C-alpha atoms as a printed R data frame, in Angstrom:
    type eleno elety resid chain resno       x       y       z
1   ATOM     1    CA   MET     A     1 -35.915 -10.763 -44.367
2   ATOM     2    CA   VAL     A     2 -33.253  -9.816 -47.223
3   ATOM     3    CA   ARG     A     3 -33.009  -6.400 -45.688
4   ATOM     4    CA   ILE     A     4 -32.135  -7.754 -42.190
5   ATOM     5    CA   HIS     A     5 -29.617 -10.184 -43.715
6   ATOM     6    CA   LYS     A     6 -27.899  -7.382 -45.764
7   ATOM     7    CA   ASN     A     7 -27.757  -5.307 -42.570
8   ATOM     8    CA   ILE     A     8 -26.122  -8.109 -40.460
9   ATOM     9    CA   VAL     A     9 -23.737  -8.758 -43.324
10  ATOM    10    CA   GLY     A    10 -22.822  -5.163 -43.941
11  ATOM    11    CA   LYS     A    11 -22.175  -4.557 -40.098
12  ATOM    12    CA   SER     A    12 -19.976  -7.740 -39.986
13  ATOM    13    CA   LEU     A    13 -17.818  -6.684 -42.960
14  ATOM    14    CA   VAL     A    14 -17.342  -3.123 -41.383
15  ATOM    15    CA   GLY     A    15 -16.343  -4.811 -38.064
16  ATOM    16    CA   ILE     A    16 -13.858  -7.217 -39.837
17  ATOM    17    CA   PHE     A    17 -12.434  -4.254 -41.721
18  ATOM    18    CA   PHE     A    18 -11.885  -2.233 -38.521
19  ATOM    19    CA   LEU     A    19 -10.266  -5.207 -36.807
20  ATOM    20    CA   THR     A    20  -7.834  -5.919 -39.592
21  ATOM    21    CA   THR     A    21  -6.921  -2.217 -40.142
22  ATOM    22    CA   SER     A    22  -6.358  -1.536 -36.576
23  ATOM    23    CA   SER     A    23  -4.263  -4.489 -36.126
24  ATOM    24    CA   ALA     A    24  -2.146  -3.658 -39.225
25  ATOM    25    CA   PHE     A    25  -1.307  -0.280 -37.677
26  ATOM    26    CA   CYS     A    26  -0.106  -1.939 -34.446
27  ATOM    27    CA   GLN     A    27   2.257  -4.519 -36.020
28  ATOM    28    CA   ILE     A    28   5.905  -3.687 -35.885
29  ATOM    29    CA   ASP     A    29   8.207  -4.680 -38.734
30  ATOM    30    CA   ILE     A    30  10.138  -7.971 -37.847
31  ATOM    31    CA   ALA     A    31  13.595  -6.329 -38.157
32  ATOM    32    CA   VAL     A    32  12.544  -3.442 -35.827
33  ATOM    33    CA   ASN     A    33  11.037  -5.934 -33.349
34  ATOM    34    CA   SER     A    34  14.459  -7.849 -33.410
35  ATOM    35    CA   ARG     A    35  16.408  -4.724 -32.737
36  ATOM    36    CA   LEU     A    36  14.100  -3.624 -29.928
37  ATOM    37    CA   ASP     A    37  14.611  -7.181 -28.460
38  ATOM    38    CA   ASN     A    38  18.382  -6.849 -28.733
39  ATOM    39    CA   PHE     A    39  18.391  -3.553 -26.948
40  ATOM    40    CA   VAL     A    40  16.173  -4.873 -23.969
41  ATOM    41    CA   GLN     A    41  18.494  -7.967 -23.819
42  ATOM    42    CA   GLU     A    42  21.561  -5.773 -23.724
43  ATOM    43    CA   SER     A    43  20.186  -3.262 -21.164
44  ATOM    44    CA   CYS     A    44  18.156  -5.720 -18.787
45  ATOM    45    CA   LYS     A    45  19.226  -8.623 -16.799
46  ATOM    46    CA   ILE     A    46  16.764 -10.743 -14.925
47  ATOM    47    CA   SER     A    47  17.775 -13.554 -12.487
48  ATOM    48    CA   TYR     A    48  15.374 -15.940 -10.624
49  ATOM    49    CA   ASN     A    49  16.696 -17.368  -7.281
50  ATOM    50    CA   GLU     A    50  14.590 -19.948  -5.389
51  ATOM    51    CA   ILE     A    51  14.536 -19.079  -1.658
52  ATOM    52    CA   THR     A    52  15.491 -22.547  -0.007
53  ATOM    53    CA   SER     A    53  15.605 -21.320   3.594
54  ATOM    54    CA   LYS     A    54  14.316 -23.810   6.030
55  ATOM    55    CA   SER     A    55  11.931 -21.295   7.341
56  ATOM    56    CA   VAL     A    56  10.263 -20.892   3.957
57  ATOM    57    CA   THR     A    57  10.142 -24.547   2.860
58  ATOM    58    CA   SER     A    58   9.084 -25.899   6.372
59  ATOM    59    CA   ILE     A    59   6.111 -23.347   6.491
60  ATOM    60    CA   LEU     A    60   4.922 -22.694   3.015
61  ATOM    61    CA   LYS     A    61   3.391 -25.351   0.692
62  ATOM    62    CA   TYR     A    62   4.943 -23.924  -2.505
63  ATOM    63    CA   GLU     A    63   8.357 -22.729  -3.941
64  ATOM    64    CA   VAL     A    64   9.266 -19.038  -3.347
65  ATOM    65    CA   PHE     A    65  11.302 -17.153  -5.614
66  ATOM    66    CA   HIS     A    66  13.439 -13.733  -5.442
67  ATOM    67    CA   ILE     A    67  13.500 -12.151  -8.881
68  ATOM    68    CA   ILE     A    68  15.859  -9.317  -9.519
69  ATOM    69    CA   GLN     A    69  15.574  -7.176 -12.625
70  ATOM    70    CA   GLU     A    70  18.589  -5.002 -13.367
71  ATOM    71    CA   THR     A    71  18.220  -2.119 -16.081
72  ATOM    72    CA   LYS     A    72  21.548  -0.505 -17.125
73  ATOM    73    CA   ASN     A    73  22.952   1.908 -19.765
74  ATOM    74    CA   ILE     A    74  19.663   3.527 -20.470
75  ATOM    75    CA   TYR     A    75  20.464   7.101 -21.737
76  ATOM    76    CA   ASP     A    76  24.214   6.509 -21.260
77  ATOM    77    CA   GLU     A    77  23.877   6.693 -17.444
78  ATOM    78    CA   LYS     A    78  26.236   4.594 -15.477
79  ATOM    79    CA   GLU     A    79  23.840   3.793 -12.693
80  ATOM    80    CA   LYS     A    80  21.545   0.870 -12.828
81  ATOM    81    CA   SER     A    81  17.984   0.623 -11.780
82  ATOM    82    CA   VAL     A    82  17.118  -2.590  -9.718
83  ATOM    83    CA   ASN     A    83  13.657  -4.075  -9.098
84  ATOM    84    CA   GLU     A    84  13.107  -6.924  -6.697
85  ATOM    85    CA   PHE     A    85  10.157  -9.242  -6.390
86  ATOM    86    CA   ILE     A    86   9.265 -12.078  -4.073
87  ATOM    87    CA   VAL     A    87   6.865 -14.484  -5.609
88  ATOM    88    CA   ILE     A    88   5.291 -17.773  -4.995
89  ATOM    89    CA   ASP     A    89   4.793 -20.640  -7.599
90  ATOM    90    CA   ASN     A    90   1.773 -22.746  -6.855
91  ATOM    91    CA   GLY     A    91   2.343 -25.195  -9.492
92  ATOM    92    CA   GLU     A    92  -0.059 -23.634 -11.818
93  ATOM    93    CA   LYS     A    93   0.811 -19.884 -11.749
94  ATOM    94    CA   VAL     A    94   3.407 -17.554 -10.301
95  ATOM    95    CA   LYS     A    95   1.822 -14.923  -7.982
96  ATOM    96    CA   ARG     A    96   3.073 -12.027  -5.876
97  ATOM    97    CA   PHE     A    97   2.386 -12.074  -2.195
98  ATOM    98    CA   GLU     A    98  -0.466  -9.930  -1.106
99  ATOM    99    CA   HIS     A    99   0.445  -6.219  -0.974
100 ATOM   100    CA   ILE     A   100   0.256  -4.611   2.427
101 ATOM   101    CA   LYS     A   101  -1.395  -1.277   2.761
102 ATOM   102    CA   THR     A   102  -3.288  -0.312   5.847
103 ATOM   103    CA   ASN     A   103  -4.946  -3.002   7.869
104 ATOM   104    CA   THR     A   104  -4.768  -5.778   5.426
105 ATOM   105    CA   SER     A   105  -6.289  -9.311   5.669
106 ATOM   106    CA   LEU     A   106  -3.904 -11.850   4.037
107 ATOM   107    CA   PRO     A   107  -6.118 -14.958   3.037
108 ATOM   108    CA   LYS     A   108  -3.776 -15.999   0.344
109 ATOM   109    CA   LEU     A   109  -0.792 -16.138   2.706
110 ATOM   110    CA   THR     A   110  -2.982 -18.026   5.102
111 ATOM   111    CA   SER     A   111  -3.663 -20.633   2.398
112 ATOM   112    CA   TYR     A   112  -0.063 -21.038   1.539
113 ATOM   113    CA   ILE     A   113   0.749 -22.309   4.919
114 ATOM   114    CA   ARG     A   114   1.325 -26.056   5.296
115 ATOM   115    CA   GLU     A   115  -1.490 -27.997   6.974
116 ATOM   116    CA   ASP     A   116   0.893 -29.700   9.303
117 ATOM   117    CA   PHE     A   117   2.645 -26.440  10.454
118 ATOM   118    CA   THR     A   118   1.802 -25.345  14.049
119 ATOM   119    CA   LEU     A   119   2.700 -21.963  15.531
120 ATOM   120    CA   ASN     A   120   4.104 -22.190  18.930
121 ATOM   121    CA   GLN     A   121   6.832 -20.924  21.151
122 ATOM   122    CA   GLU     A   122   9.508 -23.212  19.266
123 ATOM   123    CA   THR     A   123   8.297 -22.378  15.781
124 ATOM   124    CA   ALA     A   124   7.557 -18.682  16.195
125 ATOM   125    CA   PRO     A   125  11.349 -17.590  15.378
126 ATOM   126    CA   VAL     A   126  10.990 -19.877  12.195
127 ATOM   127    CA   PHE     A   127   7.765 -17.993  11.350
128 ATOM   128    CA   GLN     A   128   9.493 -14.622  11.917
129 ATOM   129    CA   SER     A   129  12.286 -15.598   9.670
130 ATOM   130    CA   MET     A   130   9.853 -16.628   6.895
131 ATOM   131    CA   LEU     A   131   8.249 -13.342   7.192
132 ATOM   132    CA   ASP     A   132  11.688 -11.703   6.698
133 ATOM   133    CA   TYR     A   133  12.007 -13.459   3.324
134 ATOM   134    CA   ILE     A   134   8.614 -12.961   1.965
135 ATOM   135    CA   TYR     A   135   7.918  -9.319   3.492
136 ATOM   136    CA   PRO     A   136  11.308  -8.059   3.884
137 ATOM   137    CA   ILE     A   137  11.920  -4.872   6.031
138 ATOM   138    CA   ALA     A   138  13.606  -2.040   4.141
139 ATOM   139    CA   GLU     A   139  17.296  -1.644   4.886
140 ATOM   140    CA   TRP     A   140  16.948   1.935   5.958
141 ATOM   141    CA   LYS     A   141  14.398   1.161   8.625
142 ATOM   142    CA   PRO     A   142  15.615   0.502  12.085
143 ATOM   143    CA   ASP     A   143  15.123  -3.093  13.270
144 ATOM   144    CA   LYS     A   144  12.001  -3.095  15.377
145 ATOM   145    CA   ARG     A   145  11.325  -6.832  15.132
146 ATOM   146    CA   GLU     A   146   9.892  -8.851  17.969
147 ATOM   147    CA   PHE     A   147   7.127 -11.339  18.484
148 ATOM   148    CA   PHE     A   148   4.884 -12.484  21.255
149 ATOM   149    CA   PHE     A   149   1.718 -14.483  22.069
150 ATOM   150    CA   LYS     A   150  -1.174 -12.656  23.752
151 ATOM   151    CA   ASN     A   151  -4.940 -13.433  24.149
152 ATOM   152    CA   GLY     A   152  -4.926 -16.316  21.642
153 ATOM   153    CA   LYS     A   153  -2.974 -14.531  19.001
154 ATOM   154    CA   TRP     A   154   0.634 -14.187  17.826
155 ATOM   155    CA   TYR     A   155   2.062 -10.778  16.997
156 ATOM   156    CA   PHE     A   156   5.080 -10.272  14.839
157 ATOM   157    CA   LEU     A   157   6.183  -6.556  15.141
158 ATOM   158    CA   ARG     A   158   7.753  -5.232  12.012
159 ATOM   159    CA   ASP     A   159   7.790  -1.438  12.428
160 ATOM   160    CA   ALA     A   160   6.811   1.248  14.992
161 ATOM   161    CA   TYR     A   161   5.885   4.841  14.773
162 ATOM   162    CA   PHE     A   162   5.373   7.113  17.890
163 ATOM   163    CA   ARG     A   163   4.711   4.199  20.156
164 ATOM   164    CA   SER     A   164   2.313   2.645  17.445
165 ATOM   165    CA   LYS     A   165   3.213  -1.019  16.589
166 ATOM   166    CA   GLN     A   166   2.776  -2.417  13.210
167 ATOM   167    CA   GLY     A   167   3.044  -5.959  12.066
168 ATOM   168    CA   PHE     A   168   1.440  -9.233  11.515
169 ATOM   169    CA   GLU     A   169  -1.342 -10.509  13.780
170 ATOM   170    CA   VAL     A   170  -1.730 -14.350  13.333
171 ATOM   171    CA   SER     A   171  -4.790 -16.136  14.817
172 ATOM   172    CA   VAL     A   172  -4.358 -19.761  15.713
173 ATOM   173    CA   ASP     A   173  -6.630 -22.569  17.120
174 ATOM   174    CA   PRO     A   174  -5.885 -24.147  20.419
175 ATOM   175    CA   LYS     A   175  -3.555 -26.774  18.678
176 ATOM   176    CA   GLY     A   176  -1.574 -23.851  17.005
177 ATOM   177    CA   LYS     A   177  -2.968 -24.268  13.503
178 ATOM   178    CA   ILE     A   178  -3.044 -20.884  11.821
179 ATOM   179    CA   THR     A   179  -6.509 -19.766  11.043
180 ATOM   180    CA   HIS     A   180  -6.038 -16.157   9.901
181 ATOM   181    CA   ILE     A   181  -3.326 -13.697   9.192
182 ATOM   182    CA   CYS     A   182  -3.654 -10.033   8.745
183 ATOM   183    CA   TYR     A   183  -1.344  -7.035   8.914
184 ATOM   184    CA   LYS     A   184  -2.114  -4.244  11.282
185 ATOM   185    CA   MET     A   185  -1.018  -0.669  11.051
186 ATOM   186    CA   LYS     A   186  -1.777   0.004  14.741
187 ATOM   187    CA   TRP     A   187  -2.266  -2.581  17.323
188 ATOM   188    CA   ASP     A   188  -4.680  -1.764  20.230
189 ATOM   189    CA   GLU     A   189  -2.802  -1.176  23.383
190 ATOM   190    CA   PRO     A   190  -4.223  -4.150  25.190
191 ATOM   191    CA   ASP     A   191  -2.845  -6.285  22.425
192 ATOM   192    CA   SER     A   192   0.742  -4.879  23.014
193 ATOM   193    CA   LYS     A   193   3.307  -6.539  25.147
């Protein structure tokens, strides 16, 4: 029994030693940390802008923000690097919108839609505008946007390659309440207008 106790105590002490020595090697001197913070503050500028567009506020439950991060004067270069993010604040956590890859189901986006919003002929342009804010089309791409309703689904075209249309497919119930949103890289020909 004493032997088991010594073994447990010995292993615990070795574990504590490794934890304290490894964290000691990772700590940065306070003065160095302050200089690094100053360098980052001088080189980076971050701005948060709430998107208050009627299309965003009338369709989504939560506030949406456009974050711009500018990095400049790195390696004495005059150009600046700009990163942009569109995020949503659900009141507990800030999250990015789902990343679109190939055919992508978007359950989070679907859950962010207000319960009282209905998608119909009058609100489809507003929905298209909301998509422009949260999933902007790159400036270098030609404007291929259009929308239409067919076979119980709304289609919001965002891009096209060699006659293949890409965009959002939005399923609605008979009253126009959105039940599912997905991004499709290629629409079936019967779905197209």
